[in-house]
Structure formats: structure tokens, C-alpha cells
PDB file of C-alpha atoms and ligand atoms in Angstrom:
ATOM      1  CA  MET A 614      11.317   9.833 -11.393  1.00  0.00           C
ATOM      2  CA  ARG A 615       9.889  12.767 -10.000  1.00  0.00           C
ATOM      3  CA  ILE A 616       6.095  13.365  -9.260  1.00  0.00           C
ATOM      4  CA  ASP A 617       4.357  16.382  -8.124  1.00  0.00           C
ATOM      5  CA  ILE A 618       0.912  16.107  -6.691  1.00  0.00           C
ATOM      6  CA  ILE A 619      -1.458  19.232  -6.342  1.00  0.00           C
ATOM      7  CA  SER A 620      -3.722  18.651  -3.989  1.00  0.00           C
ATOM      8  CA  VAL A 621      -6.825  20.504  -1.552  1.00  0.00           C
ATOM      9  CA  ALA A 622      -6.129  17.529   0.714  1.00  0.00           C
ATOM     10  CA  PRO A 623      -2.749  16.753   1.271  1.00  0.00           C
ATOM     11  CA  ASN A 624      -3.230  14.747   4.209  1.00  0.00           C
ATOM     12  CA  LEU A 625      -4.718  12.197   2.205  1.00  0.00           C
ATOM     13  CA  LEU A 626      -1.512  11.344   0.686  1.00  0.00           C
ATOM     14  CA  GLU A 627       0.566  11.084   3.395  1.00  0.00           C
ATOM     15  CA  SER A 628      -0.025   7.677   4.431  1.00  0.00           C
ATOM     16  CA  PRO A 629      -0.250   5.905   0.790  1.00  0.00           C
ATOM     17  CA  PHE A 630       3.438   7.114   0.185  1.00  0.00           C
ATOM     18  CA  ASN A 631       5.148   6.630   3.452  1.00  0.00           C
ATOM     19  CA  HIS A 632       4.899   2.612   3.476  1.00  0.00           C
ATOM     20  CA  SER A 633       5.954  -0.460   1.918  1.00  0.00           C
ATOM     21  CA  ILE A 634       7.525  -0.407  -1.833  1.00  0.00           C
ATOM     22  CA  ILE A 635       6.456   3.193  -2.685  1.00  0.00           C
ATOM     23  CA  LYS A 636       8.751   4.202   0.789  1.00  0.00           C
ATOM     24  CA  ARG A 637      11.590   1.909  -0.619  1.00  0.00           C
ATOM     25  CA  ALA A 638      11.185   3.610  -3.778  1.00  0.00           C
ATOM     26  CA  LYS A 639      11.796   6.770  -2.026  1.00  0.00           C
ATOM     27  CA  ASP A 640      14.727   6.188   0.342  1.00  0.00           C
ATOM     28  CA  LYS A 641      16.349   4.451  -2.591  1.00  0.00           C
ATOM     29  CA  GLY A 642      16.220   7.840  -4.642  1.00  0.00           C
ATOM     30  CA  LEU A 643      13.991   5.706  -7.476  1.00  0.00           C
ATOM     31  CA  ALA A 644      11.187   8.152  -6.712  1.00  0.00           C
ATOM     32  CA  GLU A 645      10.285  11.445  -5.521  1.00  0.00           C
ATOM     33  CA  ILE A 646       7.039  12.510  -4.420  1.00  0.00           C
ATOM     34  CA  ILE A 647       6.304  16.043  -3.455  1.00  0.00           C
ATOM     35  CA  ILE A 648       2.395  17.279  -2.330  1.00  0.00           C
ATOM     36  CA  HIS A 649       1.476  20.706  -3.045  1.00  0.00           C
ATOM     37  CA  ASP A 650      -1.317  21.999  -0.586  1.00  0.00           C
ATOM     38  CA  LEU A 651      -3.565  23.964  -3.156  1.00  0.00           C
ATOM     39  CA  ARG A 652      -5.338  26.159  -0.309  1.00  0.00           C
ATOM     40  CA  LYS A 653      -1.679  28.199  -0.361  1.00  0.00           C
ATOM     41  CA  TYR A 654      -2.787  29.459  -3.561  1.00  0.00           C
ATOM     42  CA  GLY A 655      -6.012  29.898  -2.895  1.00  0.00           C
ATOM     43  CA  LEU A 656      -7.592  33.615  -3.212  1.00  0.00           C
ATOM     44  CA  GLY A 657      -8.055  36.563  -0.629  1.00  0.00           C
ATOM     45  CA  ASN A 658      -7.974  36.499   2.992  1.00  0.00           C
ATOM     46  CA  TYR A 659      -9.958  33.451   3.254  1.00  0.00           C
ATOM     47  CA  LYS A 660      -7.563  31.677   0.236  1.00  0.00           C
ATOM     48  CA  GLN A 661     -10.825  30.507  -1.854  1.00  0.00           C
ATOM     49  CA  ILE A 662      -9.886  27.853  -4.545  1.00  0.00           C
ATOM     50  CA  ASP A 663     -13.744  27.130  -5.397  1.00  0.00           C
ATOM     51  CA  ASP A 664     -16.654  29.305  -6.487  1.00  0.00           C
ATOM     52  CA  THR A 665     -20.442  28.689  -7.726  1.00  0.00           C
ATOM     53  CA  GLN A 666     -20.709  27.236 -11.303  1.00  0.00           C
ATOM     54  CA  PHE A 667     -21.847  29.530 -14.521  1.00  0.00           C
ATOM     55  CA  GLY A 668     -25.580  28.761 -15.318  1.00  0.00           C
ATOM     56  CA  GLY A 669     -26.717  27.425 -12.024  1.00  0.00           C
ATOM     57  CA  GLY A 670     -26.705  24.062 -10.496  1.00  0.00           C
ATOM     58  CA  ALA A 671     -25.460  22.502  -7.424  1.00  0.00           C
ATOM     59  CA  GLY A 672     -21.957  22.099  -6.373  1.00  0.00           C
ATOM     60  CA  MET A 673     -18.923  24.391  -6.575  1.00  0.00           C
ATOM     61  CA  VAL A 674     -15.989  24.299  -9.366  1.00  0.00           C
ATOM     62  CA  MET A 675     -12.452  24.916  -8.457  1.00  0.00           C
ATOM     63  CA  MET A 676     -11.618  27.719  -9.811  1.00  0.00           C
ATOM     64  CA  ILE A 677      -8.591  28.693 -12.601  1.00  0.00           C
ATOM     65  CA  GLU A 678      -6.217  31.167 -10.375  1.00  0.00           C
ATOM     66  CA  PRO A 679      -4.920  29.063  -7.727  1.00  0.00           C
ATOM     67  CA  ILE A 680      -4.546  26.083  -9.934  1.00  0.00           C
ATOM     68  CA  ALA A 681      -2.999  27.873 -12.637  1.00  0.00           C
ATOM     69  CA  ASN A 682      -0.385  29.735 -10.320  1.00  0.00           C
ATOM     70  CA  CYS A 683       0.351  26.585  -8.721  1.00  0.00           C
ATOM     71  CA  ILE A 684       0.693  24.988 -12.024  1.00  0.00           C
ATOM     72  CA  CYS A 685       3.042  27.737 -13.667  1.00  0.00           C
ATOM     73  CA  LYS A 686       5.492  28.128 -10.546  1.00  0.00           C
ATOM     74  CA  LEU A 687       6.439  24.520 -10.882  1.00  0.00           C
ATOM     75  CA  GLN A 688       6.576  24.503 -14.524  1.00  0.00           C
ATOM     76  CA  SER A 689       8.944  27.276 -14.107  1.00  0.00           C
ATOM     77  CA  GLU A 690      11.044  25.043 -12.043  1.00  0.00           C
ATOM     78  CA  ARG A 691      11.042  21.938 -14.551  1.00  0.00           C
ATOM     79  CA  ASN A 692       9.641  20.251 -17.578  1.00  0.00           C
ATOM     80  CA  TYR A 693       6.863  17.870 -16.839  1.00  0.00           C
ATOM     81  CA  ASP A 694       6.463  15.204 -19.522  1.00  0.00           C
ATOM     82  CA  GLU A 695       2.689  14.890 -18.596  1.00  0.00           C
ATOM     83  CA  VAL A 696       0.325  17.095 -16.528  1.00  0.00           C
ATOM     84  CA  ILE A 697      -2.281  14.423 -15.364  1.00  0.00           C
ATOM     85  CA  TYR A 698      -5.573  15.471 -13.990  1.00  0.00           C
ATOM     86  CA  MET A 699      -7.221  12.932 -12.263  1.00  0.00           C
ATOM     87  CA  THR A 700     -11.138  12.626 -12.665  1.00  0.00           C
ATOM     88  CA  PRO A 701     -13.680  10.365 -13.165  1.00  0.00           C
ATOM     89  CA  ASP A 702     -14.975  11.638 -16.619  1.00  0.00           C
ATOM     90  CA  ALA A 703     -11.951  10.412 -18.552  1.00  0.00           C
ATOM     91  CA  LYS A 704     -10.599   7.003 -19.846  1.00  0.00           C
ATOM     92  CA  THR A 705      -9.683   4.225 -17.520  1.00  0.00           C
ATOM     93  CA  LEU A 706      -6.109   3.739 -16.332  1.00  0.00           C
ATOM     94  CA  ASN A 707      -5.375   0.207 -17.421  1.00  0.00           C
ATOM     95  CA  GLN A 708      -1.396  -1.362 -17.141  1.00  0.00           C
ATOM     96  CA  SER A 709      -0.263  -0.224 -20.475  1.00  0.00           C
ATOM     97  CA  THR A 710      -1.062   3.642 -19.631  1.00  0.00           C
ATOM     98  CA  ALA A 711       1.124   2.796 -16.272  1.00  0.00           C
ATOM     99  CA  ASN A 712       4.290   0.981 -18.177  1.00  0.00           C
ATOM    100  CA  THR A 713       4.077   4.250 -20.494  1.00  0.00           C
ATOM    101  CA  LEU A 714       4.008   6.602 -17.480  1.00  0.00           C
ATOM    102  CA  SER A 715       6.864   4.556 -15.253  1.00  0.00           C
ATOM    103  CA  LEU A 716       9.364   5.717 -18.042  1.00  0.00           C
ATOM    104  CA  LYS A 717       8.678   9.239 -17.495  1.00  0.00           C
ATOM    105  CA  GLU A 718      10.829  11.734 -15.207  1.00  0.00           C
ATOM    106  CA  ASN A 719       8.692  14.612 -14.273  1.00  0.00           C
ATOM    107  CA  ILE A 720       4.870  14.251 -13.809  1.00  0.00           C
ATOM    108  CA  LEU A 721       2.223  16.608 -12.258  1.00  0.00           C
ATOM    109  CA  ILE A 722      -0.562  15.417 -10.760  1.00  0.00           C
ATOM    110  CA  LEU A 723      -3.780  17.419 -10.407  1.00  0.00           C
ATOM    111  CA  THR A 724      -6.414  16.275  -8.008  1.00  0.00           C
ATOM    112  CA  GLY A 725      -9.756  17.648  -8.029  1.00  0.00           C
ATOM    113  CA  HIS A 726     -12.534  18.139  -5.817  1.00  0.00           C
ATOM    114  CA  TYR A 727     -16.419  18.903  -5.765  1.00  0.00           C
ATOM    115  CA  LYS A 728     -17.734  19.242  -9.238  1.00  0.00           C
ATOM    116  CA  GLY A 729     -14.214  19.369 -10.580  1.00  0.00           C
ATOM    117  CA  VAL A 730     -11.781  22.221 -12.277  1.00  0.00           C
ATOM    118  CA  ASP A 731     -13.037  24.943 -14.303  1.00  0.00           C
ATOM    119  CA  GLN A 732     -12.824  23.094 -17.900  1.00  0.00           C
ATOM    120  CA  ARG A 733     -10.482  26.218 -19.302  1.00  0.00           C
ATOM    121  CA  ILE A 734      -7.602  24.551 -16.775  1.00  0.00           C
ATOM    122  CA  ARG A 735      -8.080  21.660 -18.579  1.00  0.00           C
ATOM    123  CA  ASP A 736      -8.044  22.890 -21.852  1.00  0.00           C
ATOM    124  CA  LYS A 737      -4.711  24.856 -21.112  1.00  0.00           C
ATOM    125  CA  TYR A 738      -2.463  22.772 -18.942  1.00  0.00           C
ATOM    126  CA  ILE A 739      -3.752  19.285 -18.722  1.00  0.00           C
ATOM    127  CA  THR A 740      -1.895  16.742 -20.993  1.00  0.00           C
ATOM    128  CA  LYS A 741      -3.845  13.791 -19.558  1.00  0.00           C
ATOM    129  CA  GLU A 742      -6.597  13.063 -18.285  1.00  0.00           C
ATOM    130  CA  ILE A 743      -6.976   9.441 -16.167  1.00  0.00           C
ATOM    131  CA  SER A 744      -9.852   7.985 -13.620  1.00  0.00           C
ATOM    132  CA  ILE A 745      -9.735   4.778 -12.004  1.00  0.00           C
ATOM    133  CA  GLY A 746     -12.920   3.240 -12.920  1.00  0.00           C
ATOM    134  CA  ASP A 747     -16.768   4.080 -13.568  1.00  0.00           C
ATOM    135  CA  TYR A 748     -17.737   5.274  -9.897  1.00  0.00           C
ATOM    136  CA  VAL A 749     -17.525   8.236  -8.279  1.00  0.00           C
ATOM    137  CA  LEU A 750     -14.974   9.242  -5.187  1.00  0.00           C
ATOM    138  CA  THR A 751     -15.107  12.000  -2.873  1.00  0.00           C
ATOM    139  CA  GLY A 752     -12.024  13.707  -4.574  1.00  0.00           C
ATOM    140  CA  GLY A 753      -9.024  12.441  -7.022  1.00  0.00           C
ATOM    141  CA  GLU A 754      -6.585  12.103  -3.714  1.00  0.00           C
ATOM    142  CA  LEU A 755      -7.161   8.483  -3.757  1.00  0.00           C
ATOM    143  CA  ALA A 756      -7.167   7.693  -7.515  1.00  0.00           C
ATOM    144  CA  ALA A 757      -3.886   9.865  -7.507  1.00  0.00           C
ATOM    145  CA  ALA A 758      -2.611   7.475  -4.824  1.00  0.00           C
ATOM    146  CA  VAL A 759      -3.466   4.292  -6.829  1.00  0.00           C
ATOM    147  CA  LEU A 760      -1.856   5.941 -10.252  1.00  0.00           C
ATOM    148  CA  VAL A 761       1.072   6.242  -8.199  1.00  0.00           C
ATOM    149  CA  ASP A 762       1.678   2.766  -6.857  1.00  0.00           C
ATOM    150  CA  ALA A 763       0.561   1.505  -9.992  1.00  0.00           C
ATOM    151  CA  VAL A 764       3.287   3.588 -11.936  1.00  0.00           C
ATOM    152  CA  VAL A 765       6.321   3.435  -9.338  1.00  0.00           C
ATOM    153  CA  ARG A 766       6.452  -0.385  -8.262  1.00  0.00           C
ATOM    154  CA  LEU A 767       7.201  -0.960 -12.498  1.00  0.00           C
ATOM    155  CA  ILE A 768      10.355   1.599 -12.375  1.00  0.00           C
ATOM    156  CA  PRO A 769      13.585  -0.545 -12.778  1.00  0.00           C
ATOM    157  CA  GLY A 770      14.851  -1.253  -9.420  1.00  0.00           C
ATOM    158  CA  VAL A 771      11.730  -0.739  -7.075  1.00  0.00           C
ATOM    159  CA  ILE A 772      10.686  -4.150  -7.386  1.00  0.00           C
ATOM    160  CA  GLY A 773      13.708  -6.864  -6.004  1.00  0.00           C
ATOM    161  CA  ASP A 774      12.723  -9.606  -7.661  1.00  0.00           C
ATOM    162  CA  GLU A 775      12.561  -7.656 -11.646  1.00  0.00           C
ATOM    163  CA  GLN A 776      10.249 -10.908 -12.827  1.00  0.00           C
ATOM    164  CA  SER A 777       7.601 -10.447 -10.733  1.00  0.00           C
ATOM    165  CA  ALA A 778       6.503  -6.821 -12.125  1.00  0.00           C
ATOM    166  CA  LEU A 779       6.634  -8.349 -15.474  1.00  0.00           C
ATOM    167  CA  THR A 780       4.517 -11.747 -14.260  1.00  0.00           C
ATOM    168  CA  ASP A 781       1.569  -9.521 -12.747  1.00  0.00           C
ATOM    169  CA  SER A 782      -1.964  -9.857 -13.775  1.00  0.00           C
ATOM    170  CA  PHE A 783      -2.923  -7.871 -16.828  1.00  0.00           C
ATOM    171  CA  GLN A 784       0.997  -7.173 -17.925  1.00  0.00           C
ATOM    172  CA  ASP A 785       0.271  -9.816 -21.128  1.00  0.00           C
ATOM    173  CA  ASN A 786      -3.666  -9.065 -20.492  1.00  0.00           C
ATOM    174  CA  LEU A 787      -4.432 -12.202 -18.696  1.00  0.00           C
ATOM    175  CA  LEU A 788      -5.349 -12.548 -15.603  1.00  0.00           C
ATOM    176  CA  SER A 789      -2.753 -14.322 -12.882  1.00  0.00           C
ATOM    177  CA  PRO A 790      -2.540 -18.047 -12.478  1.00  0.00           C
ATOM    178  CA  PRO A 791      -3.852 -19.365  -9.194  1.00  0.00           C
ATOM    179  CA  VAL A 792      -0.883 -19.864  -6.651  1.00  0.00           C
ATOM    180  CA  TYR A 793      -0.270 -22.077  -3.364  1.00  0.00           C
ATOM    181  CA  THR A 794       2.089 -22.510  -0.865  1.00  0.00           C
ATOM    182  CA  ARG A 795       2.893 -25.027   1.898  1.00  0.00           C
ATOM    183  CA  PRO A 796       1.277 -26.740   3.200  1.00  0.00           C
ATOM    184  CA  ALA A 797       0.791 -29.053   0.280  1.00  0.00           C
ATOM    185  CA  ASN A 798      -2.281 -30.771   1.584  1.00  0.00           C
ATOM    186  CA  TYR A 799      -4.055 -28.605   4.197  1.00  0.00           C
ATOM    187  CA  GLU A 800      -7.136 -30.552   5.392  1.00  0.00           C
ATOM    188  CA  GLY A 801      -7.461 -32.381   2.471  1.00  0.00           C
ATOM    189  CA  MET A 802      -7.655 -29.728  -0.026  1.00  0.00           C
ATOM    190  CA  LYS A 803      -4.131 -30.547  -1.999  1.00  0.00           C
ATOM    191  CA  VAL A 804      -1.869 -28.281  -4.352  1.00  0.00           C
ATOM    192  CA  PRO A 805      -2.218 -29.163  -8.117  1.00  0.00           C
ATOM    193  CA  ASP A 806       0.156 -31.899  -8.335  1.00  0.00           C
ATOM    194  CA  ILE A 807       1.907 -30.358 -11.242  1.00  0.00           C
ATOM    195  CA  LEU A 808       3.121 -27.737  -9.068  1.00  0.00           C
ATOM    196  CA  LEU A 809       4.930 -30.336  -7.339  1.00  0.00           C
ATOM    197  CA  SER A 810       6.388 -31.962 -10.357  1.00  0.00           C
ATOM    198  CA  GLY A 811       9.627 -30.338 -10.661  1.00  0.00           C
ATOM    199  CA  ASN A 812       8.650 -30.266 -14.631  1.00  0.00           C
ATOM    200  CA  PHE A 813       9.083 -26.573 -14.914  1.00  0.00           C
ATOM    201  CA  PRO A 814       8.406 -26.178 -18.757  1.00  0.00           C
ATOM    202  CA  LYS A 815       5.126 -28.042 -17.934  1.00  0.00           C
ATOM    203  CA  ILE A 816       4.558 -25.818 -15.121  1.00  0.00           C
ATOM    204  CA  GLU A 817       4.542 -23.080 -17.097  1.00  0.00           C
ATOM    205  CA  ASP A 818       2.005 -24.075 -19.904  1.00  0.00           C
ATOM    206  CA  TRP A 819      -0.192 -25.166 -16.845  1.00  0.00           C
ATOM    207  CA  ARG A 820      -0.042 -21.539 -15.465  1.00  0.00           C
ATOM    208  CA  SER A 821      -0.543 -20.088 -19.007  1.00  0.00           C
ATOM    209  CA  GLU A 822      -3.382 -22.294 -19.154  1.00  0.00           C
ATOM    210  CA  GLN A 823      -4.565 -21.374 -16.098  1.00  0.00           C
ATOM    211  CA  ALA A 824      -4.365 -17.846 -16.769  1.00  0.00           C
ATOM    212  CA  PHE A 825      -6.632 -18.274 -19.676  1.00  0.00           C
ATOM    213  CA  LYS A 826      -9.529 -20.052 -18.300  1.00  0.00           C
ATOM    214  CA  ARG A 827      -9.285 -17.633 -15.472  1.00  0.00           C
ATOM    215  CA  THR A 828      -9.506 -14.735 -17.822  1.00  0.00           C
ATOM    216  CA  GLU A 829     -12.060 -16.143 -20.071  1.00  0.00           C
ATOM    217  CA  GLN A 830     -14.409 -16.706 -16.938  1.00  0.00           C
ATOM    218  CA  ILE A 831     -13.950 -13.323 -14.772  1.00  0.00           C
ATOM    219  CA  ARG A 832     -12.941 -10.626 -17.791  1.00  0.00           C
ATOM    220  CA  PRO A 833     -13.905 -11.990 -21.494  1.00  0.00           C
ATOM    221  CA  ASP A 834     -13.589  -7.864 -22.514  1.00  0.00           C
ATOM    222  CA  LEU A 835      -9.783  -8.389 -22.047  1.00  0.00           C
ATOM    223  CA  ILE A 836      -9.119 -11.494 -24.544  1.00  0.00           C
ATOM    224  CA  LYS A 837     -12.151  -9.816 -26.903  1.00  0.00           C
ATOM    225  CA  ASP A 838     -10.053  -6.089 -26.622  1.00  0.00           C
ATOM    226  CA  GLU A 839      -6.675  -7.801 -28.052  1.00  0.00           C
TER     227      GLU A 839
HETATM  228 CL1  LIG B 329      -9.359  10.194 -11.004  1.00  0.00          CL
HETATM  229  N1  LIG B 329     -11.845  11.130  -9.197  1.00  0.00           N
HETATM  230  C1  LIG B 329     -12.704  11.154  -8.773  1.00  0.00           C
HETATM  231  N2  LIG B 329     -12.852  11.934  -7.737  1.00  0.00           N
HETATM  232  N3  LIG B 329     -13.432   9.755  -8.881  1.00  0.00           N
HETATM  233  C2  LIG B 329     -13.107   9.036  -9.861  1.00  0.00           C
HETATM  234  C3  LIG B 329     -12.093   8.997 -10.187  1.00  0.00           C
HETATM  235  C4  LIG B 329     -11.152   9.961 -10.043  1.00  0.00           C
HETATM  236  N4  LIG B 329     -11.788   7.639 -10.964  1.00  0.00           N
HETATM  237  C5  LIG B 329     -12.970   7.142 -10.512  1.00  0.00           C
HETATM  238  N5  LIG B 329     -13.713   7.662  -9.777  1.00  0.00           N
END
């Protein structure tokens, strides 16, 4: 999978993609992530990328031309399955969206800053808008990093133990059950007997039951949404 990200703060995206699982995915050739500095497409000597709002109001708006020029250049080089705009005024990312995106070949992600981008960019180029939650971040970069992490770890071969991505919280709309490792007794706090029993069908039943209980308690909305 190839992921292109357009950003005015490319430095913010360096660290998240150069460690751990995402780095391994890149090293294995399973994911290619390329950051494009929007400033290079800025207008005039000052490389202008934002301007004041029509109609007045505080905050700058990202201009059409630099973004359009950058998107058009990239689209002339390959077809994108989705052109995604990261913005708080969009539907919230969930596991189902991450699963769908993990099957795509080329994704282009635009990250916003300031008051956001001129609406006409959204109307003309954007095929999908994603928020990562009901709060406001300084810019879309960290949100894009969250999206890329959620998607790339699902690409077949990225996580060694294939089973592990499938049993994550949310993969079945349930939170994960509690997990334990050695020691079996820590200062009198014991691991539930069932997990030491070796009875694997019973252990699975217990885990399902715990997952359901936890979801009911903490995120009843996940069960109601079914
Ligand atoms: Cl995608 N961008 C920004 N700036 N803030 C957010 C967000 C995105 N998702 C939640 N908050």
C-alpha cells in the first residue's frame, strides 16, 4: 500500500512512522509512506498557503491553489482509491473504516491547519473526510498518524501473529477481555483460575463473557449500535 500525506508541518510526521510496527511495514515493503510539504506549493515569494476568510471572522483558511496543485501533481502520477481530508467536522474513525482502507492500494491524505481548507477543495477533490474524535487538535497531522497506524497494522503480513489483529478490541464491536501474564500470584492478587486450567474452550467462553461485560459497562453504545 502507498500512502501520500500532504502537510504544512511535515516534521510532525517523521517520528510516528519511523518506529515499531509502521517502520517494520515500511522495511518489509508492505507500506510506503511519503510526506509532501505543502509549503513547496505556496504562492509567490513568500510561498503563501493561507489567507483571511471571506465574510470576516478570526483565523486563516488554507488556500485552494497550493493544495490543488499538489493534489493534481500526485494524481497525474497514480490513481488514488481515496483522497482523505483529516478534519474534526467529519465522521469519526472506527475499526470498520480502518479495515476497509487497509485493502486499498493508494491513499492520499490531506491534513488541515488553521480554520481548515477552502470548502471548494473539499467539494472538488476529497472523497472521504475523517475525524479521530470529538475534540480539536492543532492540526491534522497527529490525526493522520493515528489513521495510518490503525490502517497499516491491518495490512496482511505487517503483524507477525495474524491472529492478534483479529482479536483486537473493536474487531467484533467488543472491548478486549482482561489479560494476565506471570506471576500467577502477585502479592496475593491471583490470576483467574480458569486461565490456568488448560481448558481452552472454557477459556474462550470466559473471555467472550468478560469482553461482553466490559463493553456493557464501559461502552454500552457499541452493543446498542449493532
Ligand atoms: Cl482529523 N483534525 C483536527 N485538527 N482535530 C481533530 C481531528 C482532526 N480529529 C479530531 N480532532
